[in-house]
Tab-separated table of C-alpha atoms and ligand atoms in Angstrom:
chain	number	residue	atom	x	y	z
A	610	UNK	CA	94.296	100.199	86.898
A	611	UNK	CA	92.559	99.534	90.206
A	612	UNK	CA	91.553	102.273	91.765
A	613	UNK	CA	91.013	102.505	95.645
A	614	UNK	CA	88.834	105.181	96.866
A	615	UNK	CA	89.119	105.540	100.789
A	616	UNK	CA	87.161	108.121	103.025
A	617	UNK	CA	90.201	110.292	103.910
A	618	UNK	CA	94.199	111.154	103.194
A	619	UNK	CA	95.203	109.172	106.961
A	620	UNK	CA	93.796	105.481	105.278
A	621	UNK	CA	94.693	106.217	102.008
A	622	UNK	CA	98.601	106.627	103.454
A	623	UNK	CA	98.193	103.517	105.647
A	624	UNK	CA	97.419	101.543	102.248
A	625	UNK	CA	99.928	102.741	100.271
A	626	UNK	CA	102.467	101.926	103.544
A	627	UNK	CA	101.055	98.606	103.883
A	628	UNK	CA	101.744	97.775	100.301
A	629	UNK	CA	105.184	99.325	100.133
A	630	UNK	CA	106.373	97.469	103.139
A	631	UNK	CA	105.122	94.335	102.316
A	632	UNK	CA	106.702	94.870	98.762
A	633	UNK	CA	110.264	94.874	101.297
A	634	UNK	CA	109.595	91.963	103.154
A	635	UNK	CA	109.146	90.200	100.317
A	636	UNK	CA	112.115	91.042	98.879
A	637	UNK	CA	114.728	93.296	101.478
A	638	UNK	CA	116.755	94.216	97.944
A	639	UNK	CA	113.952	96.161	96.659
A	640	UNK	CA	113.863	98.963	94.572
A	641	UNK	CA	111.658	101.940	95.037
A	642	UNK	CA	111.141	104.774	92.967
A	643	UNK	CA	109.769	107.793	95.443
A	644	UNK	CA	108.247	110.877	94.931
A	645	UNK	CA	108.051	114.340	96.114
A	646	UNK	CA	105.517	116.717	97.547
A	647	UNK	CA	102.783	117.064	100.114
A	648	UNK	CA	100.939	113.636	98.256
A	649	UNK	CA	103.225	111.017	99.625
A	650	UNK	CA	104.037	112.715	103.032
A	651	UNK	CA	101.659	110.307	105.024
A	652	UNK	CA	103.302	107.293	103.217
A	653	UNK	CA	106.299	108.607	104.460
A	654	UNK	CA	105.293	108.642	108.401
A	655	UNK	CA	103.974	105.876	108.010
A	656	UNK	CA	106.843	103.793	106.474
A	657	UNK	CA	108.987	105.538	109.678
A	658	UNK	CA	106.685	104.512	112.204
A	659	UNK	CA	106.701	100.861	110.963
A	660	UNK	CA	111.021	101.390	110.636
A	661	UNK	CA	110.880	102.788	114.727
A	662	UNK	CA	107.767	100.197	116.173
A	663	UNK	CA	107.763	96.936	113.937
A	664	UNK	CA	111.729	96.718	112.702
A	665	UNK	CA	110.771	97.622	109.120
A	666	UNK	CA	114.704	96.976	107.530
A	667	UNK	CA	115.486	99.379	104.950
A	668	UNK	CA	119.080	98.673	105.035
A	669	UNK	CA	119.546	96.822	101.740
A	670	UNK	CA	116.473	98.462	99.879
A	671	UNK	CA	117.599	101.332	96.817
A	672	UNK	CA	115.765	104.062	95.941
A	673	UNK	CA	115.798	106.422	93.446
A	674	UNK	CA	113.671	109.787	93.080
A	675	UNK	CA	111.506	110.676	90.425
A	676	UNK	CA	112.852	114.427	89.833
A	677	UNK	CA	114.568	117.312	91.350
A	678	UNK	CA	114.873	121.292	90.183
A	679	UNK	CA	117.678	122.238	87.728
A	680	UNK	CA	120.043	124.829	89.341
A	681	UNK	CA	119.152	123.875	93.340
A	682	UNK	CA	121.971	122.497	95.277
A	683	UNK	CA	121.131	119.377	97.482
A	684	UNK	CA	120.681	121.288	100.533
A	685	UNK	CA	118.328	124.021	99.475
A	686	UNK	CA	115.541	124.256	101.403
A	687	UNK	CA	113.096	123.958	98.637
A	688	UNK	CA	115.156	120.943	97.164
A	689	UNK	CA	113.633	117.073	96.739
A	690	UNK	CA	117.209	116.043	97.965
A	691	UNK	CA	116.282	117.950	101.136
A	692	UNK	CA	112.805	117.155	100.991
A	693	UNK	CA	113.728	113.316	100.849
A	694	UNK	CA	116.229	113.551	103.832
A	695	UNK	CA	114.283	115.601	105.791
A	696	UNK	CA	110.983	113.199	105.437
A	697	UNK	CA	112.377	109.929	105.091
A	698	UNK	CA	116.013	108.901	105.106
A	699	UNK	CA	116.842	110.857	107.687
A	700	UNK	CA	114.442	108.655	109.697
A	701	UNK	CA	115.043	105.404	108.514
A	702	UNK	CA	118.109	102.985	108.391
A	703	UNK	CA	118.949	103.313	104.614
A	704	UNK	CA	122.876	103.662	103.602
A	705	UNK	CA	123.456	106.928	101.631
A	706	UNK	CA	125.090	105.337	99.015
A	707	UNK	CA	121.483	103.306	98.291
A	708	UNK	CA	119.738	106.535	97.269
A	709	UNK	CA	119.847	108.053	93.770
A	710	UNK	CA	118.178	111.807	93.587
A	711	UNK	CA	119.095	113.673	90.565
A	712	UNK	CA	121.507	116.172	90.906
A	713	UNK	CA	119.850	119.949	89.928
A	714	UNK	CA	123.718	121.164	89.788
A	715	UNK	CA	124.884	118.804	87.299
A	716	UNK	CA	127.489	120.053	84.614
A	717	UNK	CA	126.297	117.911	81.584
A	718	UNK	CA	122.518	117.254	82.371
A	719	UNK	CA	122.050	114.991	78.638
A	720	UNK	CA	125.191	112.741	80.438
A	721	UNK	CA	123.727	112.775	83.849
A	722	UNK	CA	120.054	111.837	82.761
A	723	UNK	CA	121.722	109.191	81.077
A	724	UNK	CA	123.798	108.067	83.898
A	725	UNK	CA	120.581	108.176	85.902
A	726	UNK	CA	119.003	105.653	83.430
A	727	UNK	CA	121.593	103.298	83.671
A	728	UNK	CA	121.789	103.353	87.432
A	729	UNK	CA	117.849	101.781	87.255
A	730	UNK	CA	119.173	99.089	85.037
A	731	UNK	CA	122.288	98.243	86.977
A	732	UNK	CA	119.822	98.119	89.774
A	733	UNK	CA	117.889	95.570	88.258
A	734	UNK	CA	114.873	97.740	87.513
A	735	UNK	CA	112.132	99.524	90.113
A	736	UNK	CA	109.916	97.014	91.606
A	737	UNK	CA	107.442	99.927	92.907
A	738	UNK	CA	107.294	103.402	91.748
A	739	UNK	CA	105.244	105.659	94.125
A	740	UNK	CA	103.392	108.829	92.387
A	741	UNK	CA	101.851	112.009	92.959
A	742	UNK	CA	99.885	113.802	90.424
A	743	UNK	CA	100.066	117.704	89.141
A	744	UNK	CA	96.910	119.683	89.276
A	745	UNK	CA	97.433	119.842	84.896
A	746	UNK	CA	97.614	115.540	85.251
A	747	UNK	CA	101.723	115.393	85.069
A	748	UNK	CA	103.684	112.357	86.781
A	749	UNK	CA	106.961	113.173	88.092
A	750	UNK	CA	107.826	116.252	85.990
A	751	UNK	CA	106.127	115.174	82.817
A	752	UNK	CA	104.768	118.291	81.601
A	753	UNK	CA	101.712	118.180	78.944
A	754	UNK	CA	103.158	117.453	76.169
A	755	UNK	CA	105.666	114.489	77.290
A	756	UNK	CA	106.292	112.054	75.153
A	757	UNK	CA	104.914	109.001	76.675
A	758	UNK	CA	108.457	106.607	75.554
A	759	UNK	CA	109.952	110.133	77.331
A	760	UNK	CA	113.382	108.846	79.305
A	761	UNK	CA	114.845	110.735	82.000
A	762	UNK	CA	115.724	114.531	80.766
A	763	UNK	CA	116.119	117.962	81.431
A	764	UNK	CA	111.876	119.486	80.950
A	765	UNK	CA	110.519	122.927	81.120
A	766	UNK	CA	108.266	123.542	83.759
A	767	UNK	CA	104.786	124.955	83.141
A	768	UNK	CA	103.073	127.833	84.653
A	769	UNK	CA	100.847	126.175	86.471
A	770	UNK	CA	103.139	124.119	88.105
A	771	UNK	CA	105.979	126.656	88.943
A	772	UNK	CA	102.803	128.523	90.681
A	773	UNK	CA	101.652	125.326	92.557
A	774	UNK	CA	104.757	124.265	93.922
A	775	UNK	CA	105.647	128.329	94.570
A	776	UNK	CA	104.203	127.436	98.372
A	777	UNK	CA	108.033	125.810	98.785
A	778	UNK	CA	109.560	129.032	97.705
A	779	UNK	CA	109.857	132.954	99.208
A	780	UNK	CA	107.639	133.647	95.734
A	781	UNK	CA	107.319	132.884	92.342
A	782	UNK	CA	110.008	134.281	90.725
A	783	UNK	CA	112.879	131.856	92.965
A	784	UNK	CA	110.371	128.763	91.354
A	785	UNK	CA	113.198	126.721	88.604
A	786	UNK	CA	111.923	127.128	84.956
A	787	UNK	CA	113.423	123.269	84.726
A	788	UNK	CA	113.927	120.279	85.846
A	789	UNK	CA	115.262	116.976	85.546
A	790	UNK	CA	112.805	114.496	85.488
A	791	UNK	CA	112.255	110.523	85.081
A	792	UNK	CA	110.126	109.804	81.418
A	793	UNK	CA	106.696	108.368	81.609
A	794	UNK	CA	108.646	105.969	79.395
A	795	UNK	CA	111.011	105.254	82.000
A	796	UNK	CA	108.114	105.296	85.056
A	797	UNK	CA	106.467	102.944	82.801
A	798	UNK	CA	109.064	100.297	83.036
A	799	UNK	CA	108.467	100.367	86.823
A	800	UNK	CA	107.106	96.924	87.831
A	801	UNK	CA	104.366	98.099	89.894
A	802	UNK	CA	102.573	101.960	90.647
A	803	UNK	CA	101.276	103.584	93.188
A	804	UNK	CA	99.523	106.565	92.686
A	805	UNK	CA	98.044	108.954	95.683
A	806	UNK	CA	95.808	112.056	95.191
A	807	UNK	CA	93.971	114.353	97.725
A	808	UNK	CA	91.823	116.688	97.693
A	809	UNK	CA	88.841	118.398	95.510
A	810	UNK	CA	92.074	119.949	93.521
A	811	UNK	CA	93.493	116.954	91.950
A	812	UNK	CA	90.125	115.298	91.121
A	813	UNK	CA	89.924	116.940	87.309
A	814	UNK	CA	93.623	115.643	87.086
A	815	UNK	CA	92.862	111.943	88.757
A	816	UNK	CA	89.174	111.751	86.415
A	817	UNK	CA	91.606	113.023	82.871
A	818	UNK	CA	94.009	109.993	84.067
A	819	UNK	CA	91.830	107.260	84.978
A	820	UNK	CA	89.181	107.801	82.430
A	821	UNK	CA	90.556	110.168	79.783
A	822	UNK	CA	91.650	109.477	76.516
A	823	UNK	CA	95.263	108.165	76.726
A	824	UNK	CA	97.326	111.665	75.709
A	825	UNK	CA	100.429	113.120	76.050
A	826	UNK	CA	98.771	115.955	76.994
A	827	UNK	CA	97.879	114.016	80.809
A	828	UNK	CA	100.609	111.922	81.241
A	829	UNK	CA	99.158	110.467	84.139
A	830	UNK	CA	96.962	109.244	81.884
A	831	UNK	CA	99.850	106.741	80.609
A	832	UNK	CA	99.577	104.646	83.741
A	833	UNK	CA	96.298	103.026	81.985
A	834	UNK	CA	99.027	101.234	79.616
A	835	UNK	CA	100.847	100.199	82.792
A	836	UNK	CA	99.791	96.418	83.668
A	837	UNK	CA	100.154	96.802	87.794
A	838	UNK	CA	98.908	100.503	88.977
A	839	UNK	CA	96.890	101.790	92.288
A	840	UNK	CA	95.711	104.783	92.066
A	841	UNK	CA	94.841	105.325	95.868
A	842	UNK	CA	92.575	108.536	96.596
A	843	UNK	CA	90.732	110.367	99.057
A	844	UNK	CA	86.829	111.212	98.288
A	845	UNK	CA	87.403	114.478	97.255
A	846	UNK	CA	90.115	113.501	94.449
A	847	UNK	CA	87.313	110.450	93.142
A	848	UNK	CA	84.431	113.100	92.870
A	849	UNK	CA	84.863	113.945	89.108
A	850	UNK	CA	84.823	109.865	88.686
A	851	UNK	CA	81.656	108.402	86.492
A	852	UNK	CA	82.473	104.933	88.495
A	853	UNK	CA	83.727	103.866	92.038
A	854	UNK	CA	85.273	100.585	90.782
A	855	UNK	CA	87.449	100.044	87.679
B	1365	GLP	C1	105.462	118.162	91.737
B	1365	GLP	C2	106.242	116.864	91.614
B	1365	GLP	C3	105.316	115.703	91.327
B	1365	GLP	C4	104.161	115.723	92.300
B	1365	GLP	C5	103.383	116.998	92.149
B	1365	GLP	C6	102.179	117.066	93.064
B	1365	GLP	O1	105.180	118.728	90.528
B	1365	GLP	N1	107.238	116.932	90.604
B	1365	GLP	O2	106.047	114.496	91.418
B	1365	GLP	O3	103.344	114.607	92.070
B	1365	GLP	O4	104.261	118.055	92.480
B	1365	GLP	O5	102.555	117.541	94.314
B	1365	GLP	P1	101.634	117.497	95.597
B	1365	GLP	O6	101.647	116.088	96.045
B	1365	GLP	O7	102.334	118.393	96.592
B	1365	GLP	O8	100.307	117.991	95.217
């Protein structure tokens, strides 16, 4: 894992940007996994600024999301679907038909998770997987407990995370009790990761994942297994660090 520590959230997106375009110009056909959330939201204006002032072609790139809420329709306001439109595609020159976001109103979720699985393959595979990180140290939806050869399935949601991610809902209570979510398995597979965490309230989280023993229990903490990973944080998220390099 390298780990880049950098003074605030603004440089820390213009890193991650830098990296994910260059990713595309090496290679227009990319594939990128993307995440959700308020983590990757810099990223995000960043990649459409470079799309709007230096040409950035997204045209032939795919994508597909890490996770979206069992029993939300694609245009809920609380949905990843929307949350992706609304923060990136929307904003960008990428076909529709080149985005894969699992689909919370599925009949058969076992069929769909697999049908999800087998779109990465046909796709050749996701060249860079960007990441945030739950406060309790979960990538994508990968509650403690995930298996870490976990594939892409239907996962309970804990507490903790139905209460963090409440700040997208009216309250609590409208919060999904599931999801479907990629497998740290699966995320593993990604060629290259890209991790981002701000803030004093990730930095337990970050500090379990970097340094912690490698447990299902953190399954950020899988990414130390993973051969090509940034983890690229603010000061705040590096403070429960014992080291500033890795
Ligand atoms: C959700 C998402 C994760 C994300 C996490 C952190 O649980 N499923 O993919 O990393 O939230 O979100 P934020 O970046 O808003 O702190």
């Amino acid at each position: 894992m390298e780990v880049i520590i950098m003074p605030d959230q603004g440089g820390c997106a213009i890193v991650a940007a830098t990296i994910a375009a260059q990713v595309i110009r090496d290679n227009p056909r990319a594939v990128i996994g993307l995440a959700t959330g308020s983590s990757p939201l810099g990223l995000y204006r960043e990649l459409v600024r470079m799309h709007k002032d230096e040409g950035l072609d997204f045209s032939m790139i795919t994508t597909f999301n890490l996770d979206e809420y069992i029993g939300l329709s694609p245009d809920h306001q609380a949905s990843y679907h929307r949350f992706m439109f609304d923060n990136l595609f929307n904003h960008i020159n990428i076909p529709e038909e080149q985005v894969h976001i699992p689909y919370g109103l599925a009949q058969d979720i076992p069929a769909h998770c697999r049908e999800y699985e087998q779109a990465i393959r046909d796709a050749g595979g996701i060249d860079i997987q960007v990441l945030g990180i739950g406060s309790d140290g979960h990538i994508a939806f990968n509650e403690p407990g995930s298996s870490l050869s976990s594939r892409t399935r239907a996962e309970l949601l804990a507490e903790e995370t139905r209460r963090d991610n409440s700040r997208f809902f009216d309250c609590l209570e409208q919060v999904p009790s599931h999801a479907i979510t990629m497998g740290v398995g699966t995320i593993l597979e990604s060629a290259r990761c890209l991790l981002l965490a701000f803030g004093r309230s990730k930095a337990a989280a970050v500090a379990a994942a970097v340094e912690g023993p490698l447990t299902s229990m953190v399954s950020a903490s899988a990414l130390q297994l993973h051969p090509n990973t940034q983890i690229i944080i603010d000061e705040e998220a590096a403070s429960l660090l014992s080291r500033r390099e890795y």
